mmCIF file of C-alpha atoms and ligand atoms in Angstrom:
data_model
loop_
_atom_site.group_PDB
_atom_site.id
_atom_site.type_symbol
_atom_site.label_atom_id
_atom_site.label_comp_id
_atom_site.label_asym_id
_atom_site.label_seq_id
_atom_site.Cartn_x
_atom_site.Cartn_y
_atom_site.Cartn_z
ATOM 1 C CA MET A 1 -3.235 47.218 41.215
ATOM 2 C CA LYS A 2 -3.097 44.146 43.458
ATOM 3 C CA ARG A 3 -0.097 41.769 42.812
ATOM 4 C CA SER A 4 -2.143 38.942 41.792
ATOM 5 C CA LEU A 5 -4.122 40.924 39.454
ATOM 6 C CA MET A 6 -0.739 42.353 38.090
ATOM 7 C CA ILE A 7 0.415 38.805 37.376
ATOM 8 C CA VAL A 8 -2.841 37.491 35.477
ATOM 9 C CA PHE A 9 -2.526 40.689 33.204
ATOM 10 C CA VAL A 10 1.127 39.882 32.422
ATOM 11 C CA ILE A 11 0.055 35.983 31.590
ATOM 12 C CA VAL A 12 -2.851 37.376 29.351
ATOM 13 C CA ALA A 13 -0.422 39.776 27.886
ATOM 14 C CA LEU A 14 2.213 37.484 26.836
ATOM 15 C CA GLY A 15 -0.095 34.941 25.641
ATOM 16 C CA THR A 16 -1.642 37.599 23.367
ATOM 17 C CA VAL A 17 1.663 38.375 21.962
ATOM 18 C CA LEU A 18 2.636 34.943 21.410
ATOM 19 C CA LEU A 19 -0.460 34.049 19.586
ATOM 20 C CA ILE A 20 -0.169 37.286 17.432
ATOM 21 C CA SER A 21 3.501 36.580 16.557
ATOM 22 C CA GLY A 22 2.513 33.064 15.657
ATOM 23 C CA CYS A 23 4.832 31.171 18.171
ATOM 24 C CA GLY A 24 1.645 29.491 19.732
ATOM 25 C CA LYS A 25 0.956 28.369 16.312
ATOM 26 C CA LYS A 26 0.881 24.488 15.604
ATOM 27 C CA LYS A 27 3.537 23.814 13.146
ATOM 28 C CA PRO A 28 2.354 22.320 9.537
ATOM 29 C CA THR A 29 3.057 18.717 9.544
ATOM 30 C CA LEU A 30 3.993 16.734 6.351
ATOM 31 C CA TYR A 31 2.591 13.145 5.964
ATOM 32 C CA ILE A 32 4.914 11.198 3.946
ATOM 33 C CA PHE A 33 4.710 7.511 3.031
ATOM 34 C CA ASN A 34 7.852 5.732 1.626
ATOM 35 C CA TRP A 35 9.459 2.530 1.288
ATOM 36 C CA SER A 36 11.641 1.250 4.360
ATOM 37 C CA ASP A 37 15.248 2.103 4.423
ATOM 38 C CA TYR A 38 14.615 4.421 1.429
ATOM 39 C CA ILE A 39 15.588 8.002 2.585
ATOM 40 C CA ASP A 40 18.687 9.757 4.629
ATOM 41 C CA PRO A 41 16.893 10.311 7.921
ATOM 42 C CA ASP A 42 19.142 13.562 8.455
ATOM 43 C CA LEU A 43 17.731 14.934 5.371
ATOM 44 C CA LEU A 44 14.187 15.005 7.188
ATOM 45 C CA LYS A 45 15.569 16.679 10.090
ATOM 46 C CA GLU A 46 17.190 19.478 7.929
ATOM 47 C CA PHE A 47 13.997 20.120 6.119
ATOM 48 C CA GLU A 48 12.017 20.290 9.235
ATOM 49 C CA LEU A 49 14.286 22.947 10.709
ATOM 50 C CA ASP A 50 14.586 24.758 7.468
ATOM 51 C CA ASN A 51 10.907 25.051 6.900
ATOM 52 C CA ASN A 52 9.756 25.214 10.551
ATOM 53 C CA CYS A 53 7.525 22.278 10.004
ATOM 54 C CA ARG A 54 6.987 18.439 11.259
ATOM 55 C CA ILE A 55 7.461 15.403 9.157
ATOM 56 C CA ARG A 56 5.336 12.446 10.050
ATOM 57 C CA TYR A 57 7.031 9.717 8.195
ATOM 58 C CA SER A 58 5.730 5.927 7.630
ATOM 59 C CA THR A 59 7.043 3.156 5.673
ATOM 60 C CA PHE A 60 5.706 0.195 3.678
ATOM 61 C CA ASP A 61 7.402 -2.639 2.191
ATOM 62 C CA SER A 62 5.392 -3.432 -1.047
ATOM 63 C CA ASN A 63 3.352 -1.295 -3.407
ATOM 64 C CA GLU A 64 0.420 -3.572 -2.746
ATOM 65 C CA ASN A 65 0.531 -2.704 0.883
ATOM 66 C CA MET A 66 0.965 1.062 0.163
ATOM 67 C CA LEU A 67 -1.885 0.769 -2.126
ATOM 68 C CA THR A 68 -4.356 -0.794 0.442
ATOM 69 C CA LYS A 69 -3.107 1.396 3.156
ATOM 70 C CA VAL A 70 -3.721 4.520 0.816
ATOM 71 C CA LYS A 71 -7.245 3.276 -0.183
ATOM 72 C CA SER A 72 -8.354 2.385 3.350
ATOM 73 C CA SER A 73 -6.627 4.821 5.546
ATOM 74 C CA THR A 74 -8.786 7.828 7.157
ATOM 75 C CA GLN A 75 -5.348 9.535 7.718
ATOM 76 C CA SER A 76 -4.340 10.872 4.296
ATOM 77 C CA PHE A 77 -0.821 11.466 3.344
ATOM 78 C CA ASP A 78 0.634 14.188 1.127
ATOM 79 C CA ILE A 79 3.590 12.361 -0.451
ATOM 80 C CA LEU A 80 4.149 8.941 -1.465
ATOM 81 C CA PHE A 81 6.777 6.907 -3.429
ATOM 82 C CA PRO A 82 5.134 4.398 -5.582
ATOM 83 C CA SER A 83 7.067 2.501 -8.354
ATOM 84 C CA GLY A 84 6.019 3.136 -11.879
ATOM 85 C CA ASP A 85 3.263 0.675 -12.316
ATOM 86 C CA HIS A 86 1.807 1.915 -9.034
ATOM 87 C CA VAL A 87 1.946 5.515 -10.332
ATOM 88 C CA THR A 88 -0.405 4.159 -13.015
ATOM 89 C CA ILE A 89 -2.650 2.569 -10.701
ATOM 90 C CA LEU A 90 -3.057 5.425 -8.280
ATOM 91 C CA ASN A 91 -3.670 7.755 -11.290
ATOM 92 C CA GLU A 92 -6.284 5.553 -12.591
ATOM 93 C CA LEU A 93 -8.019 5.925 -9.237
ATOM 94 C CA GLY A 94 -7.867 9.605 -9.411
ATOM 95 C CA LEU A 95 -5.767 10.107 -6.386
ATOM 96 C CA LEU A 96 -2.853 12.115 -7.850
ATOM 97 C CA GLU A 97 -2.388 15.653 -8.024
ATOM 98 C CA GLU A 98 -0.966 16.985 -11.322
ATOM 99 C CA LEU A 99 2.183 18.729 -10.800
ATOM 100 C CA ASP A 100 2.806 22.371 -11.229
ATOM 101 C CA LYS A 101 6.345 22.118 -12.309
ATOM 102 C CA SER A 102 6.456 25.866 -11.980
ATOM 103 C CA LYS A 103 6.764 25.201 -7.967
ATOM 104 C CA LEU A 104 10.047 22.673 -8.636
ATOM 105 C CA THR A 105 12.795 25.085 -9.281
ATOM 106 C CA ASN A 106 15.343 22.105 -9.336
ATOM 107 C CA TYR A 107 13.191 19.824 -11.862
ATOM 108 C CA THR A 108 15.930 20.796 -14.520
ATOM 109 C CA ASN A 109 18.304 18.397 -12.430
ATOM 110 C CA LEU A 110 16.417 15.300 -13.895
ATOM 111 C CA ASP A 111 18.070 13.110 -16.517
ATOM 112 C CA ALA A 112 15.842 13.610 -19.625
ATOM 113 C CA ASN A 113 16.246 10.175 -20.678
ATOM 114 C CA LEU A 114 15.252 8.847 -17.563
ATOM 115 C CA LEU A 115 12.104 11.164 -17.694
ATOM 116 C CA LYS A 116 11.425 9.715 -21.105
ATOM 117 C CA MET A 117 11.589 6.297 -19.918
ATOM 118 C CA ALA A 118 9.205 7.368 -16.896
ATOM 119 C CA THR A 119 6.591 8.483 -19.707
ATOM 120 C CA SER A 120 5.685 4.397 -19.806
ATOM 121 C CA PHE A 121 3.981 4.729 -16.729
ATOM 122 C CA ASP A 122 3.346 8.510 -16.631
ATOM 123 C CA PRO A 123 2.723 9.995 -20.045
ATOM 124 C CA ASP A 124 4.052 13.557 -20.329
ATOM 125 C CA ASN A 125 5.595 12.945 -16.706
ATOM 126 C CA ARG A 126 2.333 14.882 -15.423
ATOM 127 C CA TYR A 127 1.857 13.205 -11.937
ATOM 128 C CA ALA A 128 5.269 11.611 -10.861
ATOM 129 C CA ILE A 129 8.779 12.942 -10.167
ATOM 130 C CA PRO A 130 11.297 9.895 -10.597
ATOM 131 C CA TYR A 131 13.237 9.517 -7.273
ATOM 132 C CA ALA A 132 15.535 6.130 -7.560
ATOM 133 C CA TRP A 133 15.874 3.211 -9.695
ATOM 134 C CA GLY A 134 16.994 -0.506 -9.011
ATOM 135 C CA LEU A 135 17.429 -4.226 -9.838
ATOM 136 C CA THR A 136 16.071 -7.070 -7.991
ATOM 137 C CA GLY A 137 18.613 -9.913 -7.294
ATOM 138 C CA LEU A 138 19.695 -12.631 -4.687
ATOM 139 C CA LEU A 139 21.494 -11.750 -1.436
ATOM 140 C CA TYR A 140 23.220 -14.682 0.550
ATOM 141 C CA ASN A 141 25.571 -15.234 3.515
ATOM 142 C CA LYS A 142 28.854 -16.883 2.458
ATOM 143 C CA GLN A 143 28.964 -18.301 6.071
ATOM 144 C CA TYR A 144 26.234 -20.521 5.210
ATOM 145 C CA VAL A 145 26.098 -20.732 1.490
ATOM 146 C CA PRO A 146 28.899 -22.622 -0.108
ATOM 147 C CA GLU A 147 30.465 -21.007 -3.133
ATOM 148 C CA GLU A 148 29.745 -23.927 -5.531
ATOM 149 C CA ILE A 149 25.773 -23.690 -4.636
ATOM 150 C CA VAL A 150 26.255 -20.166 -6.241
ATOM 151 C CA ALA A 151 28.550 -20.527 -8.953
ATOM 152 C CA SER A 152 26.092 -20.867 -11.561
ATOM 153 C CA GLY A 153 24.969 -17.302 -10.860
ATOM 154 C CA GLY A 154 21.169 -17.870 -12.022
ATOM 155 C CA TRP A 155 17.834 -17.648 -10.513
ATOM 156 C CA ASN A 156 17.664 -21.342 -10.186
ATOM 157 C CA ILE A 157 19.828 -21.256 -7.012
ATOM 158 C CA LEU A 158 16.124 -20.569 -5.377
ATOM 159 C CA GLY A 159 15.615 -24.466 -6.217
ATOM 160 C CA ASP A 160 18.757 -26.055 -5.311
ATOM 161 C CA SER A 161 18.337 -29.297 -3.644
ATOM 162 C CA PHE A 162 21.006 -28.016 -0.999
ATOM 163 C CA PHE A 163 18.282 -25.815 0.685
ATOM 164 C CA ASN A 164 15.834 -28.873 0.567
ATOM 165 C CA GLY A 165 14.040 -29.091 4.296
ATOM 166 C CA ILE A 166 16.100 -26.517 5.625
ATOM 167 C CA ASN A 167 14.031 -23.427 5.378
ATOM 168 C CA LYS A 168 16.631 -20.825 4.743
ATOM 169 C CA ILE A 169 15.212 -18.943 1.805
ATOM 170 C CA THR A 170 13.054 -15.932 1.343
ATOM 171 C CA MET A 171 11.599 -14.215 -1.235
ATOM 172 C CA LEU A 172 9.976 -10.691 -1.494
ATOM 173 C CA ASP A 173 6.435 -10.180 -0.580
ATOM 174 C CA ASP A 174 6.193 -8.838 -3.924
ATOM 175 C CA ALA A 175 3.635 -10.788 -6.586
ATOM 176 C CA ARG A 176 5.561 -8.940 -9.645
ATOM 177 C CA GLU A 177 8.986 -9.942 -8.505
ATOM 178 C CA VAL A 178 8.254 -13.394 -7.299
ATOM 179 C CA VAL A 179 6.625 -14.297 -10.614
ATOM 180 C CA GLY A 180 8.870 -11.911 -12.398
ATOM 181 C CA ALA A 181 11.898 -13.888 -11.229
ATOM 182 C CA ALA A 182 10.391 -17.190 -12.480
ATOM 183 C CA LEU A 183 9.431 -15.678 -15.841
ATOM 184 C CA ILE A 184 13.103 -14.202 -16.417
ATOM 185 C CA TYR A 185 14.011 -17.635 -15.709
ATOM 186 C CA SER A 186 12.135 -19.353 -17.916
ATOM 187 C CA GLY A 187 13.160 -17.015 -20.525
ATOM 188 C CA TYR A 188 10.005 -14.447 -20.646
ATOM 189 C CA SER A 189 9.850 -10.780 -19.705
ATOM 190 C CA VAL A 190 8.309 -10.063 -16.527
ATOM 191 C CA ASN A 191 5.460 -8.312 -18.309
ATOM 192 C CA ASP A 192 4.627 -11.370 -20.247
ATOM 193 C CA THR A 193 1.185 -12.581 -19.099
ATOM 194 C CA SER A 194 0.580 -15.020 -21.862
ATOM 195 C CA PRO A 195 -0.584 -18.407 -20.794
ATOM 196 C CA GLU A 196 2.451 -20.180 -22.062
ATOM 197 C CA ALA A 197 4.803 -17.772 -20.008
ATOM 198 C CA LEU A 198 2.831 -18.008 -17.016
ATOM 199 C CA ALA A 199 2.446 -21.730 -16.946
ATOM 200 C CA ALA A 200 6.130 -21.914 -17.122
ATOM 201 C CA ALA A 201 6.882 -19.589 -14.536
ATOM 202 C CA HIS A 202 4.079 -21.362 -12.381
ATOM 203 C CA ASN A 203 6.019 -24.501 -12.841
ATOM 204 C CA VAL A 204 9.153 -22.978 -11.599
ATOM 205 C CA LEU A 205 7.874 -21.381 -8.575
ATOM 206 C CA LYS A 206 6.252 -24.716 -7.265
ATOM 207 C CA VAL A 207 9.764 -26.322 -7.429
ATOM 208 C CA TRP A 208 11.415 -23.116 -5.848
ATOM 209 C CA ASP A 209 8.665 -23.234 -3.141
ATOM 210 C CA ARG A 210 9.786 -26.276 -1.749
ATOM 211 C CA ASN A 211 12.628 -24.074 -0.233
ATOM 212 C CA ILE A 212 10.898 -20.869 0.550
ATOM 213 C CA THR A 213 10.291 -20.120 4.048
ATOM 214 C CA GLN A 214 8.526 -16.922 3.879
ATOM 215 C CA PHE A 215 7.655 -14.022 1.604
ATOM 216 C CA ASP A 216 9.088 -10.933 3.186
ATOM 217 C CA SER A 217 10.510 -7.724 2.155
ATOM 218 C CA ASP A 218 11.888 -6.441 5.258
ATOM 219 C CA SER A 219 12.939 -8.849 8.136
ATOM 220 C CA TYR A 220 15.199 -10.784 5.944
ATOM 221 C CA LYS A 221 17.559 -7.984 6.319
ATOM 222 C CA ASN A 222 18.102 -8.972 9.700
ATOM 223 C CA GLU A 223 17.810 -12.568 9.200
ATOM 224 C CA VAL A 224 20.400 -13.146 6.246
ATOM 225 C CA GLN A 225 22.891 -11.469 9.004
ATOM 226 C CA ASP A 226 21.942 -13.745 11.954
ATOM 227 C CA GLY A 227 21.759 -16.993 10.146
ATOM 228 C CA THR A 228 17.775 -17.336 10.330
ATOM 229 C CA THR A 229 17.798 -16.847 6.440
ATOM 230 C CA TRP A 230 20.912 -17.930 4.126
ATOM 231 C CA LEU A 231 19.486 -16.662 0.876
ATOM 232 C CA ALA A 232 17.070 -13.951 0.015
ATOM 233 C CA GLN A 233 15.592 -12.262 -2.956
ATOM 234 C CA ALA A 234 16.466 -8.648 -2.545
ATOM 235 C CA TYR A 235 16.460 -5.221 -3.809
ATOM 236 C CA ASN A 236 20.141 -4.306 -4.775
ATOM 237 C CA GLY A 237 20.466 -0.980 -2.765
ATOM 238 C CA ASP A 238 19.037 -2.433 0.309
ATOM 239 C CA ALA A 239 21.866 -5.228 -0.275
ATOM 240 C CA VAL A 240 24.667 -2.929 -0.803
ATOM 241 C CA GLN A 241 23.665 -0.826 2.495
ATOM 242 C CA LEU A 242 23.611 -4.174 4.498
ATOM 243 C CA MET A 243 27.109 -5.300 2.601
ATOM 244 C CA GLN A 244 28.742 -2.034 3.821
ATOM 245 C CA THR A 245 28.925 -3.274 7.453
ATOM 246 C CA ASN A 246 28.661 -7.188 7.025
ATOM 247 C CA PRO A 247 31.517 -8.629 4.785
ATOM 248 C CA ASP A 248 29.878 -12.084 4.790
ATOM 249 C CA LEU A 249 26.988 -10.875 2.435
ATOM 250 C CA GLN A 250 27.347 -11.297 -1.260
ATOM 251 C CA PHE A 251 24.909 -10.260 -3.843
ATOM 252 C CA ILE A 252 24.128 -11.713 -7.197
ATOM 253 C CA LEU A 253 22.480 -10.083 -10.435
ATOM 254 C CA PRO A 254 21.503 -13.242 -11.761
ATOM 255 C CA LYS A 255 22.811 -14.107 -15.102
ATOM 256 C CA GLU A 256 19.578 -14.459 -16.661
ATOM 257 C CA GLY A 257 18.732 -10.785 -16.005
ATOM 258 C CA ALA A 258 16.528 -8.899 -13.441
ATOM 259 C CA SER A 259 13.504 -6.783 -12.983
ATOM 260 C CA MET A 260 13.992 -3.159 -12.965
ATOM 261 C CA TRP A 261 11.804 -0.335 -11.565
ATOM 262 C CA MET A 262 11.698 2.996 -11.058
ATOM 263 C CA ASP A 263 10.235 4.638 -7.608
ATOM 264 C CA ASN A 264 8.608 8.012 -8.027
ATOM 265 C CA MET A 265 7.310 11.000 -5.567
ATOM 266 C CA VAL A 266 3.560 11.727 -6.300
ATOM 267 C CA ILE A 267 1.459 14.142 -4.286
ATOM 268 C CA LEU A 268 -1.787 13.073 -3.543
ATOM 269 C CA LYS A 269 -5.200 15.097 -4.775
ATOM 270 C CA SER A 270 -6.234 15.017 -1.009
ATOM 271 C CA ALA A 271 -3.170 16.386 0.546
ATOM 272 C CA GLN A 272 -3.500 18.884 3.444
ATOM 273 C CA GLU A 273 -0.034 20.402 2.684
ATOM 274 C CA LYS A 274 0.305 20.762 -0.739
ATOM 275 C CA GLU A 275 2.937 23.890 -0.968
ATOM 276 C CA LEU A 276 4.989 22.143 1.763
ATOM 277 C CA ALA A 277 4.743 18.785 -0.309
ATOM 278 C CA TYR A 278 5.844 20.747 -3.490
ATOM 279 C CA LYS A 279 8.926 22.306 -1.052
ATOM 280 C CA PHE A 280 9.957 18.906 0.311
ATOM 281 C CA ILE A 281 10.131 17.399 -3.428
ATOM 282 C CA ASP A 282 12.041 20.255 -4.655
ATOM 283 C CA PHE A 283 14.577 19.965 -1.642
ATOM 284 C CA LEU A 284 14.977 16.353 -2.957
ATOM 285 C CA LEU A 285 15.575 17.529 -6.349
ATOM 286 C CA ASP A 286 18.438 19.565 -5.209
ATOM 287 C CA ALA A 287 21.444 17.996 -6.760
ATOM 288 C CA GLU A 288 23.685 18.127 -3.387
ATOM 289 C CA VAL A 289 20.575 16.593 -1.375
ATOM 290 C CA SER A 290 20.099 14.263 -4.106
ATOM 291 C CA MET A 291 23.462 13.013 -3.917
ATOM 292 C CA ARG A 292 23.758 12.851 -0.451
ATOM 293 C CA ASN A 293 20.765 10.597 -0.238
ATOM 294 C CA SER A 294 21.746 8.683 -3.118
ATOM 295 C CA GLU A 295 24.837 7.885 -1.135
ATOM 296 C CA TYR A 296 22.889 6.841 1.887
ATOM 297 C CA ILE A 297 20.271 4.543 0.312
ATOM 298 C CA MET A 298 22.441 3.164 -2.115
ATOM 299 C CA TYR A 299 20.325 3.434 -5.321
ATOM 300 C CA PRO A 300 21.207 5.591 -8.362
ATOM 301 C CA THR A 301 18.886 8.639 -8.543
ATOM 302 C CA PRO A 302 17.343 10.066 -11.890
ATOM 303 C CA ASN A 303 18.860 13.253 -10.976
ATOM 304 C CA LYS A 304 21.412 13.785 -13.390
ATOM 305 C CA ALA A 305 23.211 17.021 -11.532
ATOM 306 C CA ALA A 306 23.474 14.546 -8.344
ATOM 307 C CA MET A 307 24.728 11.666 -10.449
ATOM 308 C CA GLU A 308 27.627 13.898 -11.655
ATOM 309 C CA MET A 309 28.792 14.772 -8.156
ATOM 310 C CA MET A 310 28.462 11.021 -6.662
ATOM 311 C CA GLY A 311 31.628 9.490 -5.318
ATOM 312 C CA GLU A 312 33.889 6.741 -7.128
ATOM 313 C CA ALA A 313 32.882 4.224 -4.901
ATOM 314 C CA PHE A 314 29.096 4.589 -5.959
ATOM 315 C CA ILE A 315 29.758 4.931 -9.664
ATOM 316 C CA GLN A 316 32.313 1.569 -9.452
ATOM 317 C CA ASN A 317 29.839 -0.492 -7.852
ATOM 318 C CA LYS A 318 28.681 -2.905 -10.224
ATOM 319 C CA ILE A 319 25.722 -3.871 -8.358
ATOM 320 C CA ILE A 320 24.490 -0.597 -8.243
ATOM 321 C CA ASN A 321 25.514 0.572 -11.491
ATOM 322 C CA PRO A 322 25.524 -2.533 -13.811
ATOM 323 C CA ASP A 323 26.990 -2.477 -17.121
ATOM 324 C CA GLU A 324 24.844 -1.743 -20.243
ATOM 325 C CA GLU A 325 25.258 -5.268 -21.402
ATOM 326 C CA TYR A 326 23.651 -6.488 -18.177
ATOM 327 C CA LEU A 327 20.896 -3.817 -18.234
ATOM 328 C CA ASP A 328 20.011 -5.123 -21.643
ATOM 329 C CA LYS A 329 18.736 -8.092 -20.001
ATOM 330 C CA CYS A 330 16.669 -6.259 -17.376
ATOM 331 C CA TYR A 331 12.939 -5.605 -17.813
ATOM 332 C CA MET A 332 11.166 -2.343 -16.254
ATOM 333 C CA ILE A 333 8.251 -3.527 -14.455
ATOM 334 C CA GLU A 334 5.306 -2.122 -16.261
ATOM 335 C CA TYR A 335 1.644 -1.383 -15.761
ATOM 336 C CA LEU A 336 -0.248 -4.285 -16.809
ATOM 337 C CA GLY A 337 -4.080 -3.179 -16.068
ATOM 338 C CA ASP A 338 -6.635 -5.994 -15.493
ATOM 339 C CA ALA A 339 -3.923 -8.911 -16.713
ATOM 340 C CA VAL A 340 -1.916 -8.300 -13.465
ATOM 341 C CA ARG A 341 -4.647 -10.547 -12.010
ATOM 342 C CA SER A 342 -3.072 -13.607 -13.283
ATOM 343 C CA ILE A 343 0.102 -12.974 -11.832
ATOM 344 C CA ASP A 344 -1.308 -12.010 -8.359
ATOM 345 C CA GLN A 345 -3.322 -15.580 -8.509
ATOM 346 C CA ILE A 346 -0.129 -17.459 -9.221
ATOM 347 C CA TYR A 347 1.616 -15.580 -6.571
ATOM 348 C CA GLU A 348 -1.395 -16.339 -4.037
ATOM 349 C CA SER A 349 -1.439 -19.851 -4.852
ATOM 350 C CA ILE A 350 2.147 -20.233 -4.161
ATOM 351 C CA LYS A 351 1.912 -18.466 -0.772
ATOM 352 C CA MET A 352 -0.824 -20.303 0.275
ATOM 353 C CA ASN A 353 0.766 -23.599 -0.166
HETATM 354 C C1 LIG B 401 13.967 0.239 -0.601
HETATM 355 C C2 LIG B 401 13.203 -0.406 -1.405
HETATM 356 C C3 LIG B 401 13.341 -0.574 -2.805
HETATM 357 C C4 LIG B 401 12.049 -0.087 -3.403
HETATM 358 N N1 LIG B 401 14.035 -0.323 0.728
HETATM 359 C C5 LIG B 401 11.830 -1.203 -4.380
HETATM 360 N N2 LIG B 401 10.846 -0.663 -5.618
#
């Protein structure tokens, strides 16, 4: 055999061996869509290595934006992390896969009480696996906001005349959170859509809006550190993440109470990699993995086995784990059906101003 022919033969043979052994195969890819700053990135790498797959991870900053993308996107996701009310919305749209719990060997790690709570948005826990829960309050930088301004400890700090004309306050880009804060301040539940409750909340928001520069759920995290923003409506765990490295940042759980939410993992009916999606959810349900993740994201997990392993600093942190007495003043953001439109309208009119 001629030397060049021999080389061609070897290359073809090698290629065939590689193809048969599967090494030439494209790795399966899992598409995940989650809130920003809401997972320990090392865990993603570990899962990829252990399962010889790739993860394409994208983030969103509000349920509304997530929903718009999921409905309009040509690229389909496998796993989403919606809040409870949006689990119901996604399910009503027929987008969710009914879960086969036999594929989730670590499901029993979940706290039975929190699973029961989750039935308010997912009856019989058929579509969603609770992931983390938290509260929304106020984050401020004490370099810029004097102690006497925040001393009242209530939501109305947002309307304080100290902030008039200086454009240093942001609120979340989230209708339920913005109108919810005004509802709580006015003495109503975040789920109250009665005309009196909404009129009261709207009036409060008109006053707060004089101080609000933007409705944003992400850039405030840098801005509250560099002085662009002094005070921001923020999720408690995101605030604690920032406070770990910046001692000027403080967080207030407003004295009137706060909104509460539970975020979840769901698999889309249209998912291309369902088996891998189950594996990923089961991986995150492992007690040690879940404990590591919670200590990274700084949100409590509904994983009871993980909570039992959590370090003292996490457990003792009153921003993440407030007393029962405070939790009694908090309202879980619930699915409101069409009534949510009146909340959206108020939010849009405030945002437009
Ligand atoms: C994580 C945001 C928490 C989700 N960065 C609020 N539901």
